[in-house]
């Protein structure tokens, strides 16, 4: 392209391609329903189906082009199910159940290490569920599996573990410290006891403060706290109270989540509809409070101190998050062409039966449930993974990966620019600060028709 040609999102005559009334309507639609769908992965797991025939994992991983991988372990157990939770987890505190589960995870790791061992791991995360629910011996085993079986080099990988206030003990934190964990994340959701109770997560704020005191003694490089806004009975003032309590603890990172409810979560959409929807107001107030306290906004949910980070020399890992090796029941694995996992369920019966199948399996060397990504879906995923984060999408990266132009492939993205919810600067397409607040509706709008159809056909067990 010569410098005299207009950018590709403009017409040949230099005018914008969408009539202003279309742009206005589109913008109204995006901003009126800011909380349509949380796209934490694309394609969403409700688009997964039986893979017929099952995909053998050895050639799949051998051909995976990522330079380094992300190792994830899923612990699908919690003390109780929170009222908003639609994650793959089972309320079960029994130590013997956890031990049998870790035995299966170890069996799976021994088989997968042969497939994935040729590339180093740049990241390792233990999530759930509530990993810190495990007894110390089982928690320790997870690190052994990562290091001794999967070949994780803890000196060059960032390591993150999810915890909950009531399950933290010194013994468990010593294990995390011994294994050079860089980031400890704790789900708090609210510092107001009545709000926690309303989401079926009875939580005494004193227990939370005690856990935070303990955590601070260990001085992990990154402490992350998760909070939720839009809870039953919450007001903007009580939300800001919780947020301020979190800020007072000096965490390096804070994730703020809007409350989503579904027909299968314990708190139902109709329970929430009885009160005014204050989520966007809470979001805007949080943005002001957090940036005023020196946090930088990296996405609609993530705020962090710019200095947050580990001193380890971490290997590079693609921000588009391919090469994700997910061990455990409920973990998803991502290769460039295939995303797969165990089946997904939320009800107690379904989750129990899926975990029972997992722990009784002898072989874990094929993927039988997931989705094959067409080139079209790979492109959409590449765009969404970048554009919903403040670093944005480098147009040259898109052209380099797909040998085509973003604006030619998806001229509709010009709506972001024309509506003021996005901007293009120095060859990078990113959302504006206002646009970041509508990430969920923008993400939902950009889902392909095919994936939307699959998601709508999904019936949760
Ligand atoms: S939100 Fe977290 S702690 Fe609550 S049930 Fe779900 S996975 Fe467990």
PDB file of N, CA and C in Angstrom, residues 21-36 415 419 421 438 440-447 452:
ATOM      1  N   UNK A  21     -26.265   6.587  10.715  1.00  0.00           N
ATOM      2  CA  UNK A  21     -27.401   6.044  11.488  1.00  0.00           C
ATOM      3  C   UNK A  21     -27.150   4.582  11.885  1.00  0.00           C
ATOM      4  N   UNK A  22     -26.428   3.838  11.020  1.00  0.00           N
ATOM      5  CA  UNK A  22     -26.089   2.449  11.379  1.00  0.00           C
ATOM      6  C   UNK A  22     -25.132   2.424  12.569  1.00  0.00           C
ATOM      7  N   UNK A  23     -24.196   3.359  12.537  1.00  0.00           N
ATOM      8  CA  UNK A  23     -23.204   3.413  13.623  1.00  0.00           C
ATOM      9  C   UNK A  23     -23.910   3.750  14.941  1.00  0.00           C
ATOM     10  N   UNK A  24     -24.843   4.706  14.866  1.00  0.00           N
ATOM     11  CA  UNK A  24     -25.568   5.100  16.085  1.00  0.00           C
ATOM     12  C   UNK A  24     -26.346   3.908  16.637  1.00  0.00           C
ATOM     13  N   UNK A  25     -27.035   3.212  15.741  1.00  0.00           N
ATOM     14  CA  UNK A  25     -27.823   2.056  16.201  1.00  0.00           C
ATOM     15  C   UNK A  25     -26.942   0.981  16.803  1.00  0.00           C
ATOM     16  N   UNK A  26     -25.816   0.719  16.148  1.00  0.00           N
ATOM     17  CA  UNK A  26     -24.894  -0.309  16.636  1.00  0.00           C
ATOM     18  C   UNK A  26     -24.368   0.071  18.019  1.00  0.00           C
ATOM     19  N   UNK A  27     -23.995   1.329  18.149  1.00  0.00           N
ATOM     20  CA  UNK A  27     -23.445   1.803  19.422  1.00  0.00           C
ATOM     21  C   UNK A  27     -24.500   1.683  20.529  1.00  0.00           C
ATOM     22  N   UNK A  28     -25.740   2.031  20.176  1.00  0.00           N
ATOM     23  CA  UNK A  28     -26.801   1.944  21.190  1.00  0.00           C
ATOM     24  C   UNK A  28     -26.980   0.501  21.655  1.00  0.00           C
ATOM     25  N   UNK A  29     -26.895  -0.408  20.682  1.00  0.00           N
ATOM     26  CA  UNK A  29     -27.079  -1.825  21.013  1.00  0.00           C
ATOM     27  C   UNK A  29     -25.944  -2.308  21.930  1.00  0.00           C
ATOM     28  N   UNK A  30     -24.729  -1.930  21.597  1.00  0.00           N
ATOM     29  CA  UNK A  30     -23.575  -2.382  22.385  1.00  0.00           C
ATOM     30  C   UNK A  30     -23.625  -1.810  23.798  1.00  0.00           C
ATOM     31  N   UNK A  31     -23.994  -0.541  23.908  1.00  0.00           N
ATOM     32  CA  UNK A  31     -23.937   0.092  25.232  1.00  0.00           C
ATOM     33  C   UNK A  31     -25.183  -0.207  26.074  1.00  0.00           C
ATOM     34  N   UNK A  32     -26.287  -0.549  25.405  1.00  0.00           N
ATOM     35  CA  UNK A  32     -27.517  -0.830  26.176  1.00  0.00           C
ATOM     36  C   UNK A  32     -27.423  -2.167  26.890  1.00  0.00           C
ATOM     37  N   UNK A  33     -26.701  -3.100  26.306  1.00  0.00           N
ATOM     38  CA  UNK A  33     -26.590  -4.424  26.934  1.00  0.00           C
ATOM     39  C   UNK A  33     -25.125  -4.736  27.145  1.00  0.00           C
ATOM     40  N   UNK A  34     -24.563  -4.078  28.144  1.00  0.00           N
ATOM     41  CA  UNK A  34     -23.110  -4.200  28.343  1.00  0.00           C
ATOM     42  C   UNK A  34     -22.720  -5.593  28.833  1.00  0.00           C
ATOM     43  N   UNK A  35     -23.667  -6.320  29.436  1.00  0.00           N
ATOM     44  CA  UNK A  35     -23.313  -7.592  30.068  1.00  0.00           C
ATOM     45  C   UNK A  35     -24.056  -8.744  29.404  1.00  0.00           C
ATOM     46  N   UNK A  36     -23.707  -8.977  28.148  1.00  0.00           N
ATOM     47  CA  UNK A  36     -24.392 -10.027  27.395  1.00  0.00           C
ATOM     48  C   UNK A  36     -23.737 -11.376  27.583  1.00  0.00           C
ATOM     49  N   UNK A 415     -16.720  -0.357  12.697  1.00  0.00           N
ATOM     50  CA  UNK A 415     -17.747   0.211  13.583  1.00  0.00           C
ATOM     51  C   UNK A 415     -17.136   0.667  14.910  1.00  0.00           C
ATOM     52  N   UNK A 419     -17.627   4.494  15.913  1.00  0.00           N
ATOM     53  CA  UNK A 419     -18.476   4.745  17.089  1.00  0.00           C
ATOM     54  C   UNK A 419     -17.689   5.371  18.230  1.00  0.00           C
ATOM     55  N   UNK A 421     -15.676   3.689  20.106  1.00  0.00           N
ATOM     56  CA  UNK A 421     -15.375   2.679  21.125  1.00  0.00           C
ATOM     57  C   UNK A 421     -14.013   2.025  20.885  1.00  0.00           C
ATOM     58  N   UNK A 438     -17.174  -1.890  27.599  1.00  0.00           N
ATOM     59  CA  UNK A 438     -18.184  -2.660  26.855  1.00  0.00           C
ATOM     60  C   UNK A 438     -17.561  -3.910  26.217  1.00  0.00           C
ATOM     61  N   UNK A 440     -17.560  -6.945  27.053  1.00  0.00           N
ATOM     62  CA  UNK A 440     -18.390  -8.151  26.995  1.00  0.00           C
ATOM     63  C   UNK A 440     -19.398  -8.082  25.859  1.00  0.00           C
ATOM     64  N   UNK A 441     -19.988  -6.906  25.634  1.00  0.00           N
ATOM     65  CA  UNK A 441     -20.960  -6.845  24.539  1.00  0.00           C
ATOM     66  C   UNK A 441     -20.243  -6.788  23.184  1.00  0.00           C
ATOM     67  N   UNK A 442     -19.064  -6.187  23.141  1.00  0.00           N
ATOM     68  CA  UNK A 442     -18.300  -6.168  21.884  1.00  0.00           C
ATOM     69  C   UNK A 442     -17.846  -7.597  21.553  1.00  0.00           C
ATOM     70  N   UNK A 443     -17.359  -8.301  22.578  1.00  0.00           N
ATOM     71  CA  UNK A 443     -16.929  -9.689  22.366  1.00  0.00           C
ATOM     72  C   UNK A 443     -18.093 -10.547  21.888  1.00  0.00           C
ATOM     73  N   UNK A 444     -19.235 -10.368  22.513  1.00  0.00           N
ATOM     74  CA  UNK A 444     -20.410 -11.158  22.148  1.00  0.00           C
ATOM     75  C   UNK A 444     -20.847 -10.854  20.709  1.00  0.00           C
ATOM     76  N   UNK A 445     -20.761  -9.587  20.333  1.00  0.00           N
ATOM     77  CA  UNK A 445     -21.145  -9.177  18.974  1.00  0.00           C
ATOM     78  C   UNK A 445     -20.236  -9.829  17.929  1.00  0.00           C
ATOM     79  N   UNK A 446     -18.967 -10.053  18.290  1.00  0.00           N
ATOM     80  CA  UNK A 446     -18.002 -10.523  17.298  1.00  0.00           C
ATOM     81  C   UNK A 446     -17.947 -12.059  17.182  1.00  0.00           C
ATOM     82  N   UNK A 447     -18.724 -12.771  17.989  1.00  0.00           N
ATOM     83  CA  UNK A 447     -18.777 -14.238  17.872  1.00  0.00           C
ATOM     84  C   UNK A 447     -19.278 -14.599  16.477  1.00  0.00           C
ATOM     85  N   UNK A 452     -22.078 -19.162  17.589  1.00  0.00           N
ATOM     86  CA  UNK A 452     -23.283 -18.763  18.327  1.00  0.00           C
ATOM     87  C   UNK A 452     -24.350 -19.855  18.247  1.00  0.00           C
TER      88      UNK A 452
END
